[in-house]
């Protein structure tokens, strides 16, 4: 994996942190789209256990972070906020449990639509807990992205049940994870935040894989896909941390909506899924909202962003 140098931003990014934050978030979403395609291939086509795939994915991602430790020494792991790191990973792990329970109880399209409520909780928390200014433009971008997701997934077509609240709970905990990430960027480096997430997640995933049935990898092709997914996971985690370090959480969060069309396009190319017309209209709303907010923020200093 090519090492990512957080100090090698272009001149335009250095002078425009809002644009940098948006770009990092979009690139992180693209990396996660590649991760999802790889994981879907090894589990659906090669029959690999999902828990085993997750373990190897994050183990590879953790190994990709070792060059930071070798290059800079153990100092990259030095922190005065060990409790905050543990809390961040715990929130993420709880969110995963609610998400998995939700997927086992409600249709996938409904679960995805509900998980997209996470930006609302991030925006609310950024204003109330982090003291960030949340103006109309940011609310509009978040709202349009959510509306786009609703159009694509049409959750109103089935009756809601009590189990529908499970993905919403996952959205709350993942929003809390995002807010913890933003708070940690005030005092911690992107490398430290990323490595602690990977280091703490690995033993959790190992326990889940052991419970689910083991660590077997079904062949060399599957192994190559897992390695690719792990490398992209490391890149995605780092890019998202850089996004929160570059600009306000409430500003960069709407760009996370772009993961939806990115994942659909990747699935279309690799698996031949043909999207419906609703997807294109919903994606247009998501992309348009993100382009609008990026254009508006690019013309104003980050400190003046609405």
mmCIF file of C-alpha atoms in Angstrom:
data_model
loop_
_atom_site.group_PDB
_atom_site.id
_atom_site.type_symbol
_atom_site.label_atom_id
_atom_site.label_comp_id
_atom_site.label_asym_id
_atom_site.label_seq_id
_atom_site.Cartn_x
_atom_site.Cartn_y
_atom_site.Cartn_z
ATOM 1 C CA UNK A 1 0.000 0.000 0.000
ATOM 2 C CA UNK A 2 1.323 3.410 -0.875
ATOM 3 C CA UNK A 3 1.784 5.436 2.269
ATOM 4 C CA UNK A 4 -0.554 8.389 2.595
ATOM 5 C CA UNK A 5 1.217 11.573 3.554
ATOM 6 C CA UNK A 6 -1.203 13.923 5.317
ATOM 7 C CA UNK A 7 1.205 16.819 4.735
ATOM 8 C CA UNK A 8 1.265 16.464 0.938
ATOM 9 C CA UNK A 9 -1.984 18.315 0.276
ATOM 10 C CA UNK A 10 -2.067 20.561 -2.754
ATOM 11 C CA UNK A 11 -1.758 24.320 -2.359
ATOM 12 C CA UNK A 12 -5.488 24.738 -3.028
ATOM 13 C CA UNK A 13 -6.316 22.311 -0.218
ATOM 14 C CA UNK A 14 -4.009 24.140 2.172
ATOM 15 C CA UNK A 15 -5.826 27.400 1.479
ATOM 16 C CA UNK A 16 -9.281 25.855 1.377
ATOM 17 C CA UNK A 17 -9.829 23.338 4.195
ATOM 18 C CA UNK A 18 -13.550 23.102 3.394
ATOM 19 C CA UNK A 19 -12.800 21.830 -0.123
ATOM 20 C CA UNK A 20 -10.179 19.450 1.297
ATOM 21 C CA UNK A 21 -12.657 18.038 3.823
ATOM 22 C CA UNK A 22 -15.241 17.418 1.101
ATOM 23 C CA UNK A 23 -12.680 15.739 -1.157
ATOM 24 C CA UNK A 24 -11.391 13.484 1.618
ATOM 25 C CA UNK A 25 -14.932 12.382 2.486
ATOM 26 C CA UNK A 26 -15.798 11.599 -1.156
ATOM 27 C CA UNK A 27 -12.565 9.661 -1.642
ATOM 28 C CA UNK A 28 -13.240 7.754 1.564
ATOM 29 C CA UNK A 29 -16.687 6.826 0.238
ATOM 30 C CA UNK A 30 -15.165 5.614 -3.025
ATOM 31 C CA UNK A 31 -12.688 3.452 -1.110
ATOM 32 C CA UNK A 32 -15.506 1.947 0.945
ATOM 33 C CA UNK A 33 -17.420 1.171 -2.276
ATOM 34 C CA UNK A 34 -14.452 -0.925 -3.420
ATOM 35 C CA UNK A 35 -14.344 -2.592 -0.008
ATOM 36 C CA UNK A 36 -18.032 -3.524 -0.244
ATOM 37 C CA UNK A 37 -17.627 -5.016 -3.725
ATOM 38 C CA UNK A 38 -14.685 -7.132 -2.565
ATOM 39 C CA UNK A 39 -16.468 -8.367 0.536
ATOM 40 C CA UNK A 40 -19.656 -9.148 -1.379
ATOM 41 C CA UNK A 41 -17.641 -11.181 -3.883
ATOM 42 C CA UNK A 42 -15.848 -13.307 -1.267
ATOM 43 C CA UNK A 43 -19.019 -13.979 0.720
ATOM 44 C CA UNK A 44 -21.541 -14.442 -2.109
ATOM 45 C CA UNK A 45 -19.403 -16.008 -4.840
ATOM 46 C CA UNK A 46 -16.816 -17.862 -2.772
ATOM 47 C CA UNK A 47 -18.921 -18.675 0.291
ATOM 48 C CA UNK A 48 -16.588 -17.153 2.861
ATOM 49 C CA UNK A 49 -18.085 -16.614 6.311
ATOM 50 C CA UNK A 50 -18.894 -12.906 6.803
ATOM 51 C CA UNK A 51 -17.316 -12.829 10.276
ATOM 52 C CA UNK A 52 -14.145 -14.443 8.912
ATOM 53 C CA UNK A 53 -14.023 -11.974 6.025
ATOM 54 C CA UNK A 54 -14.377 -9.039 8.445
ATOM 55 C CA UNK A 55 -11.552 -10.379 10.624
ATOM 56 C CA UNK A 56 -9.087 -10.736 7.745
ATOM 57 C CA UNK A 57 -10.188 -7.418 6.245
ATOM 58 C CA UNK A 58 -9.356 -5.466 9.395
ATOM 59 C CA UNK A 59 -6.240 -7.515 10.146
ATOM 60 C CA UNK A 60 -4.831 -6.566 6.726
ATOM 61 C CA UNK A 61 -5.854 -2.949 7.322
ATOM 62 C CA UNK A 62 -4.049 -2.981 10.666
ATOM 63 C CA UNK A 63 -0.915 -4.447 9.062
ATOM 64 C CA UNK A 64 -1.008 -1.661 6.473
ATOM 65 C CA UNK A 65 -0.705 0.794 9.340
ATOM 66 C CA UNK A 66 2.460 -0.794 10.770
ATOM 67 C CA UNK A 67 4.805 1.237 8.516
ATOM 68 C CA UNK A 68 3.684 4.346 10.426
ATOM 69 C CA UNK A 69 4.887 2.737 13.649
ATOM 70 C CA UNK A 70 8.157 1.557 12.060
ATOM 71 C CA UNK A 71 8.839 4.975 10.526
ATOM 72 C CA UNK A 72 7.920 7.145 13.508
ATOM 73 C CA UNK A 73 8.396 4.717 16.393
ATOM 74 C CA UNK A 74 5.902 3.924 19.102
ATOM 75 C CA UNK A 75 5.269 7.648 19.469
ATOM 76 C CA UNK A 76 2.457 7.391 16.905
ATOM 77 C CA UNK A 77 0.497 5.410 19.514
ATOM 78 C CA UNK A 78 1.175 7.885 22.307
ATOM 79 C CA UNK A 79 -2.060 9.443 23.500
ATOM 80 C CA UNK A 80 -3.509 11.273 26.460
ATOM 81 C CA UNK A 81 -7.012 10.225 25.379
ATOM 82 C CA UNK A 82 -6.955 6.432 25.690
ATOM 83 C CA UNK A 83 -10.436 6.466 27.183
ATOM 84 C CA UNK A 84 -11.797 8.475 24.256
ATOM 85 C CA UNK A 85 -10.295 6.001 21.781
ATOM 86 C CA UNK A 86 -11.863 3.077 23.633
ATOM 87 C CA UNK A 87 -15.205 4.891 23.763
ATOM 88 C CA UNK A 88 -15.077 5.622 20.018
ATOM 89 C CA UNK A 89 -14.448 1.973 19.144
ATOM 90 C CA UNK A 90 -17.093 0.806 21.636
ATOM 91 C CA UNK A 91 -19.678 3.103 20.040
ATOM 92 C CA UNK A 92 -18.747 1.790 16.605
ATOM 93 C CA UNK A 93 -18.991 -1.819 17.792
ATOM 94 C CA UNK A 94 -22.431 -1.254 19.340
ATOM 95 C CA UNK A 95 -23.562 0.379 16.112
ATOM 96 C CA UNK A 96 -22.409 -2.681 14.172
ATOM 97 C CA UNK A 97 -24.434 -4.961 16.445
ATOM 98 C CA UNK A 98 -27.599 -2.907 15.951
ATOM 99 C CA UNK A 99 -26.917 -2.799 12.204
ATOM 100 C CA UNK A 100 -26.505 -6.578 11.914
ATOM 101 C CA UNK A 101 -29.650 -7.133 13.999
ATOM 102 C CA UNK A 102 -31.508 -4.718 11.738
ATOM 103 C CA UNK A 103 -30.373 -6.509 8.594
ATOM 104 C CA UNK A 104 -31.692 -9.746 10.069
ATOM 105 C CA UNK A 105 -35.108 -8.173 10.714
ATOM 106 C CA UNK A 106 -35.972 -5.680 7.950
ATOM 107 C CA UNK A 107 -35.440 -5.526 4.155
ATOM 108 C CA UNK A 108 -31.971 -4.363 3.134
ATOM 109 C CA UNK A 109 -33.262 -1.320 1.234
ATOM 110 C CA UNK A 110 -35.227 -0.229 4.281
ATOM 111 C CA UNK A 111 -32.245 -0.673 6.585
ATOM 112 C CA UNK A 112 -29.978 1.375 4.306
ATOM 113 C CA UNK A 113 -32.563 4.143 4.044
ATOM 114 C CA UNK A 114 -32.802 4.359 7.830
ATOM 115 C CA UNK A 115 -29.037 4.285 8.393
ATOM 116 C CA UNK A 116 -28.879 7.415 6.238
ATOM 117 C CA UNK A 117 -30.535 9.295 9.094
ATOM 118 C CA UNK A 118 -27.093 9.303 10.741
ATOM 119 C CA UNK A 119 -26.135 12.735 9.265
ATOM 120 C CA UNK A 120 -29.087 14.295 11.092
ATOM 121 C CA UNK A 121 -27.685 13.042 14.388
ATOM 122 C CA UNK A 122 -24.169 14.162 13.408
ATOM 123 C CA UNK A 123 -25.390 17.634 12.477
ATOM 124 C CA UNK A 124 -27.409 17.912 15.681
ATOM 125 C CA UNK A 125 -24.518 16.703 17.807
ATOM 126 C CA UNK A 126 -22.019 18.971 16.034
ATOM 127 C CA UNK A 127 -24.132 21.988 16.917
ATOM 128 C CA UNK A 128 -25.064 21.007 20.464
ATOM 129 C CA UNK A 129 -21.939 19.145 21.630
ATOM 130 C CA UNK A 130 -19.047 20.429 19.522
ATOM 131 C CA UNK A 131 -20.235 24.029 19.332
ATOM 132 C CA UNK A 132 -20.018 24.135 15.532
ATOM 133 C CA UNK A 133 -22.105 26.615 13.593
ATOM 134 C CA UNK A 134 -24.813 24.780 11.646
ATOM 135 C CA UNK A 135 -26.490 27.087 9.150
ATOM 136 C CA UNK A 136 -29.284 26.667 6.592
ATOM 137 C CA UNK A 137 -26.968 25.558 3.770
ATOM 138 C CA UNK A 138 -25.707 22.583 5.753
ATOM 139 C CA UNK A 139 -29.195 21.616 6.877
ATOM 140 C CA UNK A 140 -30.374 21.835 3.264
ATOM 141 C CA UNK A 141 -27.545 19.643 1.990
ATOM 142 C CA UNK A 142 -28.233 17.017 4.661
ATOM 143 C CA UNK A 143 -31.980 17.107 4.031
ATOM 144 C CA UNK A 144 -31.661 16.810 0.243
ATOM 145 C CA UNK A 145 -29.260 13.901 0.622
ATOM 146 C CA UNK A 146 -31.704 12.141 2.912
ATOM 147 C CA UNK A 147 -34.622 12.806 0.533
ATOM 148 C CA UNK A 148 -32.525 11.390 -2.313
ATOM 149 C CA UNK A 149 -31.964 8.219 -0.299
ATOM 150 C CA UNK A 150 -35.665 7.911 0.426
ATOM 151 C CA UNK A 151 -36.499 8.223 -3.291
ATOM 152 C CA UNK A 152 -33.937 5.576 -4.207
ATOM 153 C CA UNK A 153 -34.965 3.069 -1.547
ATOM 154 C CA UNK A 154 -38.711 3.886 -1.221
ATOM 155 C CA UNK A 155 -39.087 2.815 2.431
ATOM 156 C CA UNK A 156 -42.755 3.801 2.428
ATOM 157 C CA UNK A 157 -43.622 0.788 0.264
ATOM 158 C CA UNK A 158 -43.639 -1.623 3.250
ATOM 159 C CA UNK A 159 -45.201 -1.243 6.691
ATOM 160 C CA UNK A 160 -42.812 -0.238 9.434
ATOM 161 C CA UNK A 161 -42.445 -2.557 12.452
ATOM 162 C CA UNK A 162 -40.699 -2.304 15.798
ATOM 163 C CA UNK A 163 -37.590 -3.862 14.244
ATOM 164 C CA UNK A 164 -37.329 -0.789 12.010
ATOM 165 C CA UNK A 165 -35.875 1.063 14.996
ATOM 166 C CA UNK A 166 -32.745 -1.155 14.959
ATOM 167 C CA UNK A 167 -31.069 0.588 11.971
ATOM 168 C CA UNK A 168 -32.030 3.942 13.527
ATOM 169 C CA UNK A 169 -30.204 2.898 16.703
ATOM 170 C CA UNK A 170 -27.194 1.965 14.572
ATOM 171 C CA UNK A 171 -27.374 5.405 12.953
ATOM 172 C CA UNK A 172 -27.303 7.065 16.386
ATOM 173 C CA UNK A 173 -24.235 5.125 17.542
ATOM 174 C CA UNK A 174 -22.371 5.638 14.273
ATOM 175 C CA UNK A 175 -23.150 9.343 14.445
ATOM 176 C CA UNK A 176 -21.705 9.356 17.961
ATOM 177 C CA UNK A 177 -18.624 7.600 16.565
ATOM 178 C CA UNK A 178 -18.260 10.356 13.948
ATOM 179 C CA UNK A 179 -18.546 13.047 16.606
ATOM 180 C CA UNK A 180 -15.921 11.313 18.741
ATOM 181 C CA UNK A 181 -13.659 11.208 15.677
ATOM 182 C CA UNK A 182 -14.079 14.937 15.156
ATOM 183 C CA UNK A 183 -13.374 15.650 18.835
ATOM 184 C CA UNK A 184 -10.230 13.521 18.811
ATOM 185 C CA UNK A 185 -8.852 15.379 15.777
ATOM 186 C CA UNK A 186 -8.466 18.442 18.021
ATOM 187 C CA UNK A 187 -5.572 16.786 19.865
ATOM 188 C CA UNK A 188 -4.720 13.555 18.029
ATOM 189 C CA UNK A 189 -3.117 12.889 14.647
ATOM 190 C CA UNK A 190 -4.995 11.112 11.878
ATOM 191 C CA UNK A 191 -2.519 8.231 12.104
ATOM 192 C CA UNK A 192 -3.128 7.753 15.837
ATOM 193 C CA UNK A 193 -6.923 7.836 15.514
ATOM 194 C CA UNK A 194 -6.932 5.412 12.585
ATOM 195 C CA UNK A 195 -4.500 2.949 14.153
ATOM 196 C CA UNK A 196 -6.341 2.797 17.470
ATOM 197 C CA UNK A 197 -9.580 1.977 15.642
ATOM 198 C CA UNK A 198 -7.917 -0.841 13.731
ATOM 199 C CA UNK A 199 -5.943 -2.170 16.705
ATOM 200 C CA UNK A 200 -8.986 -2.309 18.966
ATOM 201 C CA UNK A 201 -11.345 -3.710 16.320
ATOM 202 C CA UNK A 202 -9.074 -6.626 15.419
ATOM 203 C CA UNK A 203 -9.522 -8.624 18.665
ATOM 204 C CA UNK A 204 -13.283 -7.963 18.574
ATOM 205 C CA UNK A 205 -13.492 -9.327 15.032
ATOM 206 C CA UNK A 206 -11.322 -12.314 16.000
ATOM 207 C CA UNK A 207 -13.759 -13.238 18.743
ATOM 208 C CA UNK A 208 -16.732 -12.963 16.408
ATOM 209 C CA UNK A 209 -15.004 -15.070 13.736
ATOM 210 C CA UNK A 210 -14.174 -17.769 16.293
ATOM 211 C CA UNK A 211 -17.791 -17.881 17.423
ATOM 212 C CA UNK A 212 -19.102 -17.961 13.830
ATOM 213 C CA UNK A 213 -16.985 -20.898 12.699
ATOM 214 C CA UNK A 214 -13.358 -20.029 12.003
ATOM 215 C CA UNK A 215 -10.935 -18.156 9.785
ATOM 216 C CA UNK A 216 -10.812 -20.214 6.553
ATOM 217 C CA UNK A 217 -10.191 -18.392 3.250
ATOM 218 C CA UNK A 218 -11.606 -20.297 0.223
ATOM 219 C CA UNK A 219 -8.772 -19.991 -2.313
ATOM 220 C CA UNK A 220 -6.234 -17.537 -3.704
ATOM 221 C CA UNK A 221 -8.731 -15.326 -5.533
ATOM 222 C CA UNK A 222 -10.686 -14.814 -2.345
ATOM 223 C CA UNK A 223 -7.436 -14.107 -0.496
ATOM 224 C CA UNK A 224 -6.500 -11.450 -3.060
ATOM 225 C CA UNK A 225 -9.907 -9.810 -2.722
ATOM 226 C CA UNK A 226 -9.606 -9.798 1.071
ATOM 227 C CA UNK A 227 -6.163 -8.189 0.878
ATOM 228 C CA UNK A 228 -7.533 -5.544 -1.479
ATOM 229 C CA UNK A 229 -10.464 -4.900 0.834
ATOM 230 C CA UNK A 230 -8.109 -4.537 3.789
ATOM 231 C CA UNK A 231 -5.871 -2.045 1.989
ATOM 232 C CA UNK A 232 -8.885 -0.004 0.898
ATOM 233 C CA UNK A 233 -10.308 -0.135 4.428
ATOM 234 C CA UNK A 234 -7.117 1.419 5.774
ATOM 235 C CA UNK A 235 -7.213 4.098 3.099
ATOM 236 C CA UNK A 236 -10.909 4.826 3.715
ATOM 237 C CA UNK A 237 -10.476 5.103 7.486
ATOM 238 C CA UNK A 238 -7.571 7.505 7.073
ATOM 239 C CA UNK A 239 -9.370 9.645 4.473
ATOM 240 C CA UNK A 240 -12.464 10.000 6.652
ATOM 241 C CA UNK A 241 -10.377 11.040 9.661
ATOM 242 C CA UNK A 242 -8.625 13.603 7.430
ATOM 243 C CA UNK A 243 -12.042 14.887 6.344
ATOM 244 C CA UNK A 244 -13.073 15.555 9.951
ATOM 245 C CA UNK A 245 -9.679 17.093 10.691
ATOM 246 C CA UNK A 246 -9.996 19.483 7.726
ATOM 247 C CA UNK A 247 -13.499 20.902 8.262
ATOM 248 C CA UNK A 248 -16.499 20.918 10.599
ATOM 249 C CA UNK A 249 -18.302 17.608 11.079
ATOM 250 C CA UNK A 250 -21.658 19.143 10.118
ATOM 251 C CA UNK A 251 -20.147 20.377 6.830
ATOM 252 C CA UNK A 252 -18.385 17.208 5.668
ATOM 253 C CA UNK A 253 -21.131 14.780 6.733
ATOM 254 C CA UNK A 254 -23.492 15.482 3.765
ATOM 255 C CA UNK A 255 -20.751 14.295 1.403
ATOM 256 C CA UNK A 256 -21.044 10.885 3.025
ATOM 257 C CA UNK A 257 -24.317 10.526 1.065
ATOM 258 C CA UNK A 258 -22.221 10.022 -2.060
ATOM 259 C CA UNK A 259 -21.368 6.521 -0.797
ATOM 260 C CA UNK A 260 -24.819 5.415 -1.910
ATOM 261 C CA UNK A 261 -24.474 6.087 -5.665
ATOM 262 C CA UNK A 262 -20.807 5.055 -5.518
ATOM 263 C CA UNK A 263 -21.761 1.667 -4.063
ATOM 264 C CA UNK A 264 -24.575 1.198 -6.576
ATOM 265 C CA UNK A 265 -22.297 1.999 -9.522
ATOM 266 C CA UNK A 266 -19.620 -0.378 -8.235
ATOM 267 C CA UNK A 267 -22.225 -3.131 -7.808
ATOM 268 C CA UNK A 268 -23.573 -2.435 -11.300
ATOM 269 C CA UNK A 269 -20.118 -2.726 -12.905
ATOM 270 C CA UNK A 270 -19.028 -5.844 -10.999
ATOM 271 C CA UNK A 271 -22.286 -7.768 -10.499
ATOM 272 C CA UNK A 272 -24.449 -6.442 -13.351
ATOM 273 C CA UNK A 273 -27.123 -4.857 -11.157
ATOM 274 C CA UNK A 274 -29.277 -2.523 -13.274
ATOM 275 C CA UNK A 275 -30.537 0.464 -11.240
ATOM 276 C CA UNK A 276 -34.084 1.747 -11.517
ATOM 277 C CA UNK A 277 -35.097 5.233 -12.594
ATOM 278 C CA UNK A 278 -35.743 6.176 -8.968
ATOM 279 C CA UNK A 279 -32.082 5.575 -8.199
ATOM 280 C CA UNK A 280 -30.903 8.058 -10.799
ATOM 281 C CA UNK A 281 -33.285 10.779 -9.632
ATOM 282 C CA UNK A 282 -32.357 10.228 -5.989
ATOM 283 C CA UNK A 283 -28.653 10.191 -6.852
ATOM 284 C CA UNK A 284 -29.091 13.472 -8.738
ATOM 285 C CA UNK A 285 -30.445 15.089 -5.571
ATOM 286 C CA UNK A 286 -27.558 13.716 -3.506
ATOM 287 C CA UNK A 287 -24.858 14.827 -5.940
ATOM 288 C CA UNK A 288 -26.478 18.207 -6.594
ATOM 289 C CA UNK A 289 -26.712 18.956 -2.870
ATOM 290 C CA UNK A 290 -23.053 18.034 -2.362
ATOM 291 C CA UNK A 291 -21.861 20.100 -5.336
ATOM 292 C CA UNK A 292 -23.895 23.086 -4.154
ATOM 293 C CA UNK A 293 -22.541 23.026 -0.627
ATOM 294 C CA UNK A 294 -18.959 22.485 -1.877
ATOM 295 C CA UNK A 295 -19.246 25.461 -4.260
ATOM 296 C CA UNK A 296 -20.678 27.664 -1.536
ATOM 297 C CA UNK A 297 -18.063 26.703 1.053
ATOM 298 C CA UNK A 298 -15.205 27.028 -1.440
ATOM 299 C CA UNK A 299 -15.979 30.746 -1.827
ATOM 300 C CA UNK A 300 -15.898 31.432 1.915
ATOM 301 C CA UNK A 301 -13.238 30.913 4.583
ATOM 302 C CA UNK A 302 -13.867 27.771 6.583
ATOM 303 C CA UNK A 303 -14.352 29.843 9.705
ATOM 304 C CA UNK A 304 -17.190 31.704 8.039
ATOM 305 C CA UNK A 305 -18.909 28.578 6.682
ATOM 306 C CA UNK A 306 -22.630 28.390 7.274
#
